[in-house]
Tab-separated table of C-alpha atoms in Angstrom:
chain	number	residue	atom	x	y	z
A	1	UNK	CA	8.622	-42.830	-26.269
A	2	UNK	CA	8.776	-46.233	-25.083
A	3	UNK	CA	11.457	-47.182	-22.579
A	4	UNK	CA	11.887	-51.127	-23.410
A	5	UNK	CA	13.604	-52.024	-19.505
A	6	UNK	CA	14.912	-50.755	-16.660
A	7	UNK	CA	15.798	-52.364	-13.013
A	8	UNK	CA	14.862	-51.080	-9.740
A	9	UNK	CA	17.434	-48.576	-8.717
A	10	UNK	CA	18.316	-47.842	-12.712
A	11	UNK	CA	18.838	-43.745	-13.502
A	12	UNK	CA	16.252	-43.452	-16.429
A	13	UNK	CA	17.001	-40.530	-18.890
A	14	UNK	CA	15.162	-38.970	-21.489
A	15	UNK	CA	16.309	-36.839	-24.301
A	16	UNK	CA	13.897	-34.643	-26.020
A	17	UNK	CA	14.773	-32.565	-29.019
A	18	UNK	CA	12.646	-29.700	-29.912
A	19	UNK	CA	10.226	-29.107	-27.508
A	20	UNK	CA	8.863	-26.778	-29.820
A	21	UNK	CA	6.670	-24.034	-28.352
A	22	UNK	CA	6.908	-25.236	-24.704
A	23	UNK	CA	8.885	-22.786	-22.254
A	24	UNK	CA	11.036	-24.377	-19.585
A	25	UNK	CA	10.351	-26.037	-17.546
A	26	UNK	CA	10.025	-29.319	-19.621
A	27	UNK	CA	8.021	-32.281	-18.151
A	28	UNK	CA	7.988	-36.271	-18.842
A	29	UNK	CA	4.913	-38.723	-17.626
A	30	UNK	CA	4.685	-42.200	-17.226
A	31	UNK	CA	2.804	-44.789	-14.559
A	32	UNK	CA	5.611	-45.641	-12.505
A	33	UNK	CA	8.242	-42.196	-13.066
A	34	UNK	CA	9.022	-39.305	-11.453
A	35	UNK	CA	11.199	-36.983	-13.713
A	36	UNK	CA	13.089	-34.228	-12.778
A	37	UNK	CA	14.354	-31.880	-15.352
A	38	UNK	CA	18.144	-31.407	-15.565
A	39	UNK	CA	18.516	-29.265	-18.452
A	40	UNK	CA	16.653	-27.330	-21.195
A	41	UNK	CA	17.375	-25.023	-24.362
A	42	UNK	CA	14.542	-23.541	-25.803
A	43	UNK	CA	13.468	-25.116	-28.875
A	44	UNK	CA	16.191	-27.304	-28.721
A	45	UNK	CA	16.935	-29.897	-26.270
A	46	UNK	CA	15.762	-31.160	-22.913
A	47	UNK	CA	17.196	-33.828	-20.330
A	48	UNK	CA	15.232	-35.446	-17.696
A	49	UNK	CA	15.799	-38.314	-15.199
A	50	UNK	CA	14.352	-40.629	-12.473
A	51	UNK	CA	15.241	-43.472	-10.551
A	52	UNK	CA	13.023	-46.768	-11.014
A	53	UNK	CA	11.303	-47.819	-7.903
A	54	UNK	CA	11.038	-51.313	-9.659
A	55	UNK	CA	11.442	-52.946	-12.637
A	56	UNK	CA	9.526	-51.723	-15.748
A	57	UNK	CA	9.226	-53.328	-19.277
A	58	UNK	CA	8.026	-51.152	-21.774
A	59	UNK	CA	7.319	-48.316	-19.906
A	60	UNK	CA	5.643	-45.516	-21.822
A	61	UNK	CA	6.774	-41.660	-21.285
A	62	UNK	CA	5.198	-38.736	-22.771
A	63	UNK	CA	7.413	-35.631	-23.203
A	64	UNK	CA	5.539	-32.145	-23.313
A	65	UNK	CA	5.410	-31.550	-27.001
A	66	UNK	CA	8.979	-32.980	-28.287
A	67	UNK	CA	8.957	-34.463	-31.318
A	68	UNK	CA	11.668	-36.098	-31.044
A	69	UNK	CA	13.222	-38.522	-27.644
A	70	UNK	CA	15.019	-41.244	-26.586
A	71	UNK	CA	14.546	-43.142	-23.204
A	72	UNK	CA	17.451	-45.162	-21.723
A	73	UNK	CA	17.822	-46.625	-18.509
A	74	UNK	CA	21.481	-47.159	-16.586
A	75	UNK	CA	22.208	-49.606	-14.300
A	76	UNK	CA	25.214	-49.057	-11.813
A	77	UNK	CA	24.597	-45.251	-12.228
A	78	UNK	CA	24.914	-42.791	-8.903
A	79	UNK	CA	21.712	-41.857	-8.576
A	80	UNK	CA	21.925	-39.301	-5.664
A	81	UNK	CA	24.226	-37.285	-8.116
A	82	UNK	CA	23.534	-38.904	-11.333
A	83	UNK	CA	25.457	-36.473	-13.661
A	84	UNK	CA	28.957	-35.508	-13.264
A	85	UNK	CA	29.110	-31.987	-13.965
A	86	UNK	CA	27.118	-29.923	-16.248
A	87	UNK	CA	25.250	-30.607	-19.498
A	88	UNK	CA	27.355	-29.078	-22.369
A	89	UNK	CA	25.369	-27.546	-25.293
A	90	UNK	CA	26.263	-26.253	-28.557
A	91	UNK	CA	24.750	-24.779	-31.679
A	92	UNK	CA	27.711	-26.515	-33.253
A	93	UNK	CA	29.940	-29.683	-33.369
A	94	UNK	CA	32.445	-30.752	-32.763
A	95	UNK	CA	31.409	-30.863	-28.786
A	96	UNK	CA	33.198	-32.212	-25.646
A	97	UNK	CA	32.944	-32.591	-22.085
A	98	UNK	CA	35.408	-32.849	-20.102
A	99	UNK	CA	34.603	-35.812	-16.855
A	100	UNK	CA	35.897	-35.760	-13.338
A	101	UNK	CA	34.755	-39.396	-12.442
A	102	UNK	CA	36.233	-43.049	-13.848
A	103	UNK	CA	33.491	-45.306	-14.895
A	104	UNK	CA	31.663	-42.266	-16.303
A	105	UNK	CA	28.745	-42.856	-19.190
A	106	UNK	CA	29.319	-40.111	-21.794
A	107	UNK	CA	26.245	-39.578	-24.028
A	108	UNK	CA	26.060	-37.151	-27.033
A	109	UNK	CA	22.974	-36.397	-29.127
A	110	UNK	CA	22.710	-34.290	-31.982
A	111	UNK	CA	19.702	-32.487	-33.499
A	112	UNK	CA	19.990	-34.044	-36.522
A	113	UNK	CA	20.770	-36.932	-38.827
A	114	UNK	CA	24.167	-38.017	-38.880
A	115	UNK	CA	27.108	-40.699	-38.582
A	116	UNK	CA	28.161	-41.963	-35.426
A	117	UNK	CA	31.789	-41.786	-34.674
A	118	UNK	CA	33.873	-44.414	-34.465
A	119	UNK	CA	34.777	-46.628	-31.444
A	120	UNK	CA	34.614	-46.167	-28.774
A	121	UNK	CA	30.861	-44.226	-29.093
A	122	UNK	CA	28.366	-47.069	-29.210
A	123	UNK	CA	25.267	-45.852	-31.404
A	124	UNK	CA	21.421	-45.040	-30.475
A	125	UNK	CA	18.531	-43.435	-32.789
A	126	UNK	CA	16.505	-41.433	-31.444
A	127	UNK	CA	12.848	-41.107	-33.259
A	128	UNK	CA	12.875	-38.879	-36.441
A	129	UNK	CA	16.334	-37.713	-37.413
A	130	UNK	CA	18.014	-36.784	-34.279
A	131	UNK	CA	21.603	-39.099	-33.487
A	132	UNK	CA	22.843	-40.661	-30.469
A	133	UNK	CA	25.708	-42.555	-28.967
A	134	UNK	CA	27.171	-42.872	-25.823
A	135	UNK	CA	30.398	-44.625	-24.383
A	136	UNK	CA	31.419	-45.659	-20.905
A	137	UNK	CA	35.066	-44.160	-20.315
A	138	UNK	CA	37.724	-45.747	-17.931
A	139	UNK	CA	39.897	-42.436	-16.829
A	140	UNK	CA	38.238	-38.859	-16.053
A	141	UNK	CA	39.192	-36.280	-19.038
A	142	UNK	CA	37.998	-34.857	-22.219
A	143	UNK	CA	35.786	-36.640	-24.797
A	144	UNK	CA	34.246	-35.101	-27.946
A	145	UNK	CA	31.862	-36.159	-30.134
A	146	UNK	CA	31.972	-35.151	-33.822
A	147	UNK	CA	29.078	-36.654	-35.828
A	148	UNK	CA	30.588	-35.676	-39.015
A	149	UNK	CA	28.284	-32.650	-39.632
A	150	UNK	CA	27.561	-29.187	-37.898
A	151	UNK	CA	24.302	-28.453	-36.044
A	152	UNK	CA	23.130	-28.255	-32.714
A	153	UNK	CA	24.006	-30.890	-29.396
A	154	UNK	CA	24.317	-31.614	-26.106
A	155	UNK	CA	26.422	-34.034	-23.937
A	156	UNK	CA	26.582	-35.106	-20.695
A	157	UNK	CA	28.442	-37.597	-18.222
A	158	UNK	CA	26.358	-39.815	-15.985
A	159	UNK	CA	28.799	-40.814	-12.978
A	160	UNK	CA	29.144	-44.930	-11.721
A	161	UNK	CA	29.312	-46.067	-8.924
C-alpha cells in the first residue's frame, strides 16, 4: 500500500484485512517506519501505527500477507497514546465505540463492500472490496457505524491533541 503524505510528527495507521495464513503478530515495512501492532484478529483484521520522523510522500508499506490495506496518516494526533481506548471488533454490524476524549478521530472499516453512512462519516476505499470512513467527533460518547450490510469490522478512536 502506498501512503500518499504524511508530516513529521503525523500517527500513520494501517489497516489490513485478511492477513490470511499469518499468525499474530502482524508486521508492516517501509524505508522510513517503524510499526507497532495495536490489534489483530486472525484472518480478519490488523491495525498498526508509527509516528513519522519526517515528512514522506508516497511512502510504500508492505503488510505480511494482507490482501487488502489502507494507509492514512493524522496530523494533530497524540502520539504517546495514539488510540483512545480499545479497538472494537465484530463479526457483525452495526458496530460502535464509545470515546472518552473531544477531538477524537473515529475510523470504521468493514471487511467488505459496502455504502458509507451518511454525514458525518467521511468515506475511504481500501484496495479490493473492503470499506472505510472515519469522522472527527466534537464531544466524547458513542458512535456507530452501520454500512448498510452485515459482516465483519473493527473501529477505533485515535485521540487529538
Amino acid at each position: 500500500v502506498i501512503l500518499p503524505s504524511a508530516n513529521t510528527g503525523d500517527l500513520v495507521v494501517i489497516v489490513v484485512s485478511f492477513p490470511h495464513n499469518v499468525a499474530p503478530p502482524y508486521t508492516a515495512t517501509s524505508a522510513h517506519l517503524t510499526f507497532t501492532q495495536v490489534f489483530g484478529v486472525y484472518q480478519e483484521f490488523a491495525v498498526l501505527w508509527a509516528v513519522a520522523a519526517a515528512p514522506l510522500t508516497n511512502e510504500v508499506i508492505t503488510a505480511n500477507d494482507g490482501q487488502n490495506a489502507i494507509a492514512f496518516s493524522v496530523s494533530g494526533a497524540n502520539t504517546s497514546v495514539p488510540f483512545d481506548g480499545s479497538i472494537v471488533y465484530s463479526a457483525s454490524t452495526p458496530i460502535s465505540i464509545t470515546t472518552t476524549h473531544a477531538k477524537d478521530l473515529v475510523a470504521a472499516f468493514l471487511g467488505d463492500y459496502a455504502s458509507y453512512d451518511a454525514s458525518p462519516w467521511v468515506g475511504m476505499q481500501m484496495v479490493g472490496y473492503e470499506t472505510g470512513e472515519y469522522q472527527i467527533v466534537s464531544s466524547a460518547g458513542p458512535y456507530t457505524a452501520t454500512f448498510g450490510t452485515s459482516t465483519h469490522a473493527v473501529i477505533f478512536a485515535i485521540k487529538g491533541l
